[in-house]
CSV table of C-alpha atoms in Angstrom, one decimal:
chain,number,residue,atom,x,y,z
A,1,MET,CA,9.0,-15.3,-30.0
A,2,THR,CA,11.0,-13.9,-26.8
A,3,ASP,CA,10.4,-10.4,-26.1
A,4,SER,CA,13.9,-8.8,-26.1
A,5,ARG,CA,13.3,-6.3,-23.6
A,6,LEU,CA,12.9,-8.8,-20.9
A,7,ILE,CA,16.2,-10.7,-21.6
A,8,PRO,CA,18.1,-9.9,-18.6
A,9,PRO,CA,21.3,-7.5,-19.5
A,10,HIS,CA,24.6,-7.6,-18.8
A,11,PRO,CA,25.0,-7.0,-14.7
A,12,THR,CA,27.7,-4.3,-15.6
A,13,ARG,CA,25.3,-2.0,-17.0
A,14,PHE,CA,24.1,-0.6,-14.2
A,15,ALA,CA,24.8,-0.7,-10.5
A,16,PRO,CA,23.3,0.9,-7.1
A,17,GLY,CA,26.2,4.0,-6.8
A,18,ALA,CA,25.6,5.4,-10.1
A,19,PRO,CA,25.5,9.0,-10.0
A,20,ASP,CA,21.9,9.5,-11.1
A,21,PRO,CA,19.5,10.0,-7.8
A,22,LEU,CA,16.3,10.0,-9.9
A,23,ARG,CA,17.4,6.8,-11.5
A,24,HIS,CA,17.5,5.2,-8.1
A,25,GLN,CA,14.4,6.4,-7.0
A,26,LEU,CA,12.7,4.8,-9.9
A,27,LEU,CA,13.9,1.8,-9.5
A,28,ALA,CA,13.4,1.9,-5.6
A,29,THR,CA,9.9,3.2,-6.1
A,30,LEU,CA,9.1,0.4,-8.8
A,31,ALA,CA,10.2,-2.4,-6.7
A,32,GLN,CA,8.4,-0.9,-3.7
A,33,HIS,CA,5.0,-0.5,-5.5
A,34,ARG,CA,5.5,-3.1,-8.3
A,35,MET,CA,4.1,-1.0,-11.0
A,36,ALA,CA,3.3,2.8,-11.5
A,37,THR,CA,2.6,4.5,-14.6
A,38,THR,CA,4.7,7.6,-16.1
A,39,GLU,CA,2.6,10.2,-14.6
A,40,GLN,CA,2.1,8.6,-11.2
A,41,LEU,CA,6.0,8.5,-10.9
A,42,ARG,CA,6.3,12.2,-11.7
A,43,LEU,CA,3.8,12.9,-9.1
A,44,LEU,CA,5.5,10.5,-6.4
A,45,LEU,CA,9.0,11.7,-7.0
A,46,ARG,CA,9.1,15.0,-9.1
A,47,PRO,CA,5.8,16.8,-9.1
A,48,HIS,CA,7.6,20.2,-10.2
A,49,ALA,CA,9.6,18.2,-13.2
A,50,THR,CA,7.9,17.8,-16.7
A,51,ARG,CA,6.9,14.4,-17.7
A,52,GLN,CA,9.5,14.4,-20.5
A,53,ALA,CA,12.1,14.6,-17.5
A,54,VAL,CA,10.8,11.4,-15.8
A,55,SER,CA,9.9,9.7,-19.1
A,56,GLU,CA,13.6,10.4,-20.1
A,57,VAL,CA,15.0,8.5,-17.5
A,58,LEU,CA,12.4,5.7,-17.9
A,59,GLN,CA,13.3,5.2,-21.3
A,60,CYS,CA,16.7,4.6,-20.4
A,61,LEU,CA,16.3,2.5,-18.0
A,62,TYR,CA,14.2,0.1,-20.6
A,63,ARG,CA,17.0,0.7,-23.0
A,64,GLN,CA,19.4,-1.1,-20.5
A,65,GLU,CA,16.8,-3.9,-20.1
A,66,LEU,CA,15.8,-2.6,-16.2
A,67,ALA,CA,12.6,-1.7,-16.9
A,68,ALA,CA,9.5,-2.7,-19.1
A,69,TYR,CA,5.9,-1.4,-19.6
A,70,THR,CA,2.5,-3.0,-20.3
A,71,GLN,CA,0.4,-0.6,-22.1
A,72,MET,CA,-2.9,0.6,-20.9
A,73,PRO,CA,-6.0,0.3,-22.6
A,74,ASP,CA,-6.4,3.9,-23.7
A,75,GLY,CA,-3.1,3.3,-25.9
A,76,ARG,CA,-1.3,6.3,-24.9
A,77,THR,CA,-0.6,5.2,-20.7
A,78,ARG,CA,2.4,3.1,-19.7
A,79,ALA,CA,2.3,1.1,-16.8
A,80,TRP,CA,6.3,0.1,-15.7
A,81,TYR,CA,7.8,-2.5,-13.8
A,82,LEU,CA,11.0,-3.8,-13.1
A,83,THR,CA,12.7,-6.6,-15.5
A,84,PRO,CA,14.1,-9.7,-13.7
A,85,ASP,CA,17.6,-8.0,-13.8
A,86,GLY,CA,16.0,-4.4,-12.6
A,87,ALA,CA,14.2,-6.7,-9.5
A,88,ARG,CA,17.8,-8.3,-8.8
A,89,ILE,CA,19.7,-4.7,-8.8
A,90,THR,CA,17.1,-3.1,-6.6
A,91,ARG,CA,17.8,-5.8,-3.8
A,92,ASP,CA,20.8,-3.9,-3.1
A,93,LEU,CA,19.2,-0.5,-3.0
A,94,PRO,CA,19.4,0.8,0.9
A,95,ALA,CA,15.7,1.5,0.7
A,96,GLN,CA,14.7,-1.9,-0.1
A,97,ARG,CA,17.3,-4.1,2.2
A,98,GLY,CA,15.7,-6.4,4.2
A,99,ARG,CA,11.9,-6.1,1.9
A,100,PRO,CA,10.7,-9.5,0.6
A,101,PRO,CA,10.9,-9.6,-3.0
A,102,TYR,CA,7.5,-9.5,-4.8
A,103,PRO,CA,8.2,-8.2,-8.2
A,104,ILE,CA,6.1,-7.9,-11.1
A,105,THR,CA,8.7,-8.9,-14.0
A,106,SER,CA,6.5,-9.7,-17.2
A,107,THR,CA,3.8,-8.3,-18.8
A,108,ASN,CA,1.9,-11.6,-18.4
A,109,ALA,CA,2.3,-11.1,-14.3
A,110,ALA,CA,1.3,-7.5,-14.7
A,111,SER,CA,-1.9,-7.7,-16.5
A,112,PRO,CA,-4.2,-9.4,-13.8
A,113,LYS,CA,-2.8,-7.0,-11.2
A,114,THR,CA,-2.5,-4.0,-13.3
A,115,SER,CA,-6.0,-2.2,-12.0
A,116,HIS,CA,-5.7,-3.1,-8.5
A,117,THR,CA,-1.7,-2.1,-8.2
A,118,LEU,CA,-2.5,1.3,-10.0
A,119,ALA,CA,-5.2,1.8,-7.7
A,120,SER,CA,-3.2,1.4,-4.5
A,121,VAL,CA,-0.6,3.8,-6.1
A,122,ARG,CA,-3.6,6.3,-6.5
A,123,ALA,CA,-4.5,6.6,-2.9
A,124,HIS,CA,-0.8,6.7,-2.1
A,125,LEU,CA,-0.6,9.8,-4.1
A,126,THR,CA,-3.3,11.6,-2.4
A,127,PHE,CA,-1.0,11.0,1.2
A,128,VAL,CA,1.7,12.4,-0.5
A,129,ALA,CA,0.4,15.5,-2.0
A,130,ASP,CA,-1.3,15.9,1.1
A,131,ALA,CA,1.9,15.5,3.2
A,132,ARG,CA,3.7,18.2,0.9
A,133,ARG,CA,0.6,20.7,1.3
A,134,ARG,CA,0.7,20.4,5.3
A,135,GLY,CA,4.2,19.9,5.7
A,136,ASP,CA,4.2,16.3,7.1
A,137,GLU,CA,6.6,13.5,6.4
A,138,HIS,CA,5.5,10.9,4.0
A,139,SER,CA,7.5,10.2,1.1
A,140,HIS,CA,7.1,7.5,-2.0
A,141,LEU,CA,8.9,4.7,0.1
A,142,ASP,CA,6.2,5.3,3.0
A,143,TRP,CA,3.7,2.9,1.5
A,144,THR,CA,4.6,-0.7,1.7
A,145,PRO,CA,2.4,-3.0,-0.6
A,146,GLU,CA,1.4,-6.5,0.6
A,147,VAL,CA,2.8,-6.8,3.6
A,148,PHE,CA,2.0,-10.4,5.3
A,149,HIS,CA,1.3,-11.4,8.7
A,150,GLN,CA,1.3,-14.8,10.0
A,151,ILE,CA,-2.1,-15.1,12.2
A,152,GLY,CA,-1.4,-18.5,13.6
A,153,GLU,CA,-2.8,-22.2,12.7
A,154,GLY,CA,-1.6,-21.6,9.4
A,155,GLU,CA,-3.8,-18.5,8.5
A,156,ARG,CA,-1.9,-15.3,7.1
A,157,LEU,CA,-3.5,-11.5,7.1
A,158,ILE,CA,-2.3,-10.1,3.8
A,159,ALA,CA,-2.4,-5.8,4.1
A,160,ASP,CA,-3.0,-4.4,0.9
A,161,ALA,CA,-0.5,-1.9,2.4
A,162,VAL,CA,1.3,-0.9,5.4
A,163,MET,CA,1.3,3.3,5.5
A,164,HIS,CA,3.9,5.2,7.7
A,165,TYR,CA,3.3,9.2,8.2
A,166,THR,CA,4.8,11.7,10.6
A,167,VAL,CA,3.3,14.7,11.7
A,168,ASP,CA,5.5,17.2,13.6
A,169,PRO,CA,3.0,19.9,14.9
A,170,ASP,CA,4.7,22.5,17.1
A,171,GLY,CA,7.9,20.3,17.2
A,172,GLN,CA,5.8,17.2,18.7
A,173,ARG,CA,6.7,14.6,16.5
A,174,THR,CA,3.9,11.8,16.1
A,175,LYS,CA,4.3,8.9,14.4
A,176,LEU,CA,1.1,7.4,12.4
A,177,ARG,CA,0.8,4.0,11.0
A,178,ALA,CA,-2.3,2.2,9.2
A,179,PHE,CA,-3.3,-0.7,7.3
A,180,VAL,CA,-4.7,0.0,3.8
A,181,GLU,CA,-7.2,-2.3,2.1
A,182,ILE,CA,-7.8,-1.0,-1.4
A,183,ASP,CA,-11.7,-2.1,-2.6
A,184,ARG,CA,-12.5,-2.0,-6.3
A,185,ALA,CA,-15.9,-3.7,-5.8
A,186,THR,CA,-14.7,-6.7,-7.7
A,187,SER,CA,-15.7,-9.1,-5.0
A,188,SER,CA,-18.8,-9.2,-2.9
A,189,SER,CA,-19.4,-6.8,0.0
A,190,GLU,CA,-19.3,-9.4,2.4
A,191,ARG,CA,-15.8,-10.8,1.4
A,192,LEU,CA,-14.9,-7.1,1.8
A,193,ALA,CA,-16.5,-7.0,5.5
A,194,ALA,CA,-14.8,-9.9,6.5
A,195,LYS,CA,-11.3,-8.5,6.3
A,196,LEU,CA,-12.4,-7.0,9.4
A,197,ILE,CA,-12.5,-10.5,11.2
A,198,ALA,CA,-8.7,-11.4,10.1
A,199,TYR,CA,-7.9,-8.1,11.2
A,200,ALA,CA,-9.3,-8.8,15.1
A,201,ARG,CA,-7.8,-12.3,14.7
A,202,PHE,CA,-4.3,-10.7,13.8
A,203,ARG,CA,-4.8,-8.0,17.0
A,204,TYR,CA,-5.8,-10.6,19.6
A,205,TYR,CA,-4.1,-13.6,18.8
A,206,GLU,CA,-2.1,-15.2,21.3
A,207,PRO,CA,0.3,-18.0,20.5
A,208,VAL,CA,-0.2,-21.0,22.8
A,209,PRO,CA,3.2,-22.7,24.2
A,210,VAL,CA,3.1,-26.4,24.1
A,211,GLY,CA,0.6,-28.0,26.9
A,212,ARG,CA,-1.2,-24.8,27.6
A,213,ARG,CA,-4.8,-24.0,26.8
A,214,ARG,CA,-5.4,-21.0,24.6
A,215,SER,CA,-7.2,-18.0,26.7
A,216,GLY,CA,-10.8,-17.3,26.0
A,217,ASN,CA,-10.1,-13.8,26.7
A,218,HIS,CA,-9.8,-12.3,23.2
A,219,GLN,CA,-8.3,-8.6,24.7
A,220,ALA,CA,-5.3,-10.3,25.9
A,221,VAL,CA,-2.1,-8.6,25.4
A,222,THR,CA,0.0,-9.8,22.5
A,223,VAL,CA,3.5,-9.5,23.0
A,224,ASP,CA,4.3,-12.3,20.5
A,225,SER,CA,2.3,-11.5,17.3
A,226,TRP,CA,1.6,-7.8,16.1
A,227,GLN,CA,4.0,-6.2,18.9
A,228,ARG,CA,7.0,-7.8,17.1
A,229,TRP,CA,6.4,-5.3,14.3
A,230,TYR,CA,4.4,-2.5,15.5
A,231,PRO,CA,4.8,-0.4,18.6
A,232,ALA,CA,0.9,0.4,18.3
A,233,PHE,CA,-1.5,-1.4,16.3
A,234,PRO,CA,-2.0,0.5,13.2
A,235,ARG,CA,-5.6,2.0,12.3
A,236,ILE,CA,-7.1,0.5,9.5
A,237,LEU,CA,-8.4,2.3,6.6
A,238,PHE,CA,-10.5,1.0,3.7
A,239,ILE,CA,-10.3,3.0,0.7
A,240,LEU,CA,-13.2,2.2,-2.2
A,241,THR,CA,-13.2,3.3,-5.8
A,242,GLY,CA,-14.5,1.2,-9.1
A,243,ALA,CA,-18.4,1.5,-9.0
A,244,ALA,CA,-21.2,3.9,-8.5
A,245,PRO,CA,-21.1,6.1,-5.2
A,246,ARG,CA,-24.5,4.5,-4.4
A,247,THR,CA,-22.7,1.1,-4.5
A,248,LEU,CA,-19.7,2.1,-2.6
A,249,THR,CA,-21.7,3.9,0.2
A,250,ASN,CA,-23.3,0.5,0.5
A,251,ARG,CA,-20.4,-1.4,0.9
A,252,ILE,CA,-19.0,1.3,3.4
A,253,GLN,CA,-22.3,0.6,5.5
A,254,ASP,CA,-21.8,-3.2,5.5
A,255,LEU,CA,-18.0,-2.5,7.0
A,256,ARG,CA,-20.0,-0.8,10.1
A,257,ALA,CA,-22.8,-3.3,10.4
A,258,MET,CA,-19.9,-5.9,10.5
A,259,VAL,CA,-18.4,-3.7,13.4
A,260,ARG,CA,-21.9,-3.8,14.9
A,261,GLU,CA,-22.5,-7.7,14.4
A,262,HIS,CA,-19.3,-9.2,15.2
A,263,PRO,CA,-18.2,-9.4,18.7
A,264,ALA,CA,-14.1,-9.7,17.7
A,265,VAL,CA,-14.7,-7.0,15.4
A,266,ALA,CA,-16.7,-5.1,17.5
A,267,ALA,CA,-13.7,-5.3,20.3
A,268,LEU,CA,-11.1,-4.6,17.8
A,269,ALA,CA,-13.2,-0.8,17.0
A,270,ARG,CA,-12.8,-0.1,20.7
A,271,ASP,CA,-8.9,-0.5,20.3
A,272,VAL,CA,-8.4,0.5,17.0
A,273,ALA,CA,-9.5,3.4,14.9
A,274,LEU,CA,-11.5,2.2,11.8
A,275,GLY,CA,-12.4,4.4,8.8
A,276,ALA,CA,-13.6,4.3,5.1
A,277,ALA,CA,-13.3,7.0,2.0
A,278,ILE,CA,-14.0,6.9,-1.5
A,279,LEU,CA,-10.7,7.3,-3.3
A,280,GLU,CA,-12.1,10.2,-5.5
A,281,ASP,CA,-12.8,12.1,-2.4
A,282,LEU,CA,-9.4,11.6,-1.3
A,283,GLU,CA,-8.2,12.9,-4.7
A,284,ASP,CA,-10.6,16.0,-4.5
A,285,GLN,CA,-10.1,17.0,-1.0
A,286,GLY,CA,-7.0,15.2,0.2
A,287,PRO,CA,-7.0,12.6,3.1
A,288,SER,CA,-6.6,14.9,5.8
A,289,GLY,CA,-10.0,16.5,4.7
A,290,PRO,CA,-13.6,15.2,6.1
A,291,VAL,CA,-14.1,12.3,3.9
A,292,TRP,CA,-13.6,9.3,6.4
A,293,VAL,CA,-16.9,7.5,7.5
A,294,PRO,CA,-15.9,6.1,11.2
A,295,LEU,CA,-16.8,2.6,11.1
A,296,ALA,CA,-17.3,2.1,14.8
A,297,ALA,CA,-19.7,5.3,15.6
A,298,ASP,CA,-22.2,7.4,14.2
A,299,GLY,CA,-21.3,10.7,13.4
A,300,SER,CA,-20.0,13.2,10.5
A,301,SER,CA,-17.2,12.5,8.4
A,302,ARG,CA,-13.7,13.6,9.6
A,303,SER,CA,-9.9,13.3,8.7
A,304,TRP,CA,-8.2,10.3,8.8
A,305,MET,CA,-6.3,11.5,11.8
A,306,GLY,CA,-9.4,12.1,14.0
A,307,LEU,CA,-10.7,9.1,13.4
């Protein structure tokens, strides 16, 4: 039987430019994050509003068949995503122009991705709340999930998210960027640590013109790869959850071992700030608190900005 709420509505029912900023923000946020619960959307967009105020707009999008939801196991929580027509509409929103579309547009597509996607939104929420408290700039659109970069030789790096964050102490604006990896302890610790090798390959990859051999110097300046996208190589943050504290601590230690033992990762650690934290600690103390373990050196935990 066809699910009627997933049938694309008439395109004239809604178009960007309609006088409803929250509606636009909800559409853009779902396009950006792929999926989020009602409470997550409220905290991202209207932290001082009631849950009902956000829920009413989501219900309107549902009736217009622009958004749908999957029911979480607790039977009360809804994880929202865009329908195919909702995804098409967001391509014309200013915040989504130029953003490759990787939407979740059905319950079947949502199911295998729900836990990881919602964990990513949880992580983002800690930075949004911290930025509001500190007076920094970081909004619901400053966290871009699933960012693809070509490494070369047919390989690619997929960052779970790229974060943009701006601090402005005493009028001195500083733009900070980070690759964020969300780990829910669903794969081996070795596979998690190997992600650092992929980042090292991306950092030092140097395209080789036809007829010229590749340089053996891994620290060569790479104008044609990561500098096409970033003025400085973003720091790399691992955020862990989904297991007992001891298990998560062991996984962080395995990340540190990779820094010590792999030459390319060791070189990366000399050039790029690397840190890991437990998601529940971020939610409790905020990401600017002393919750990040530096992967490249011994020492006490610190803020992500101080890695």
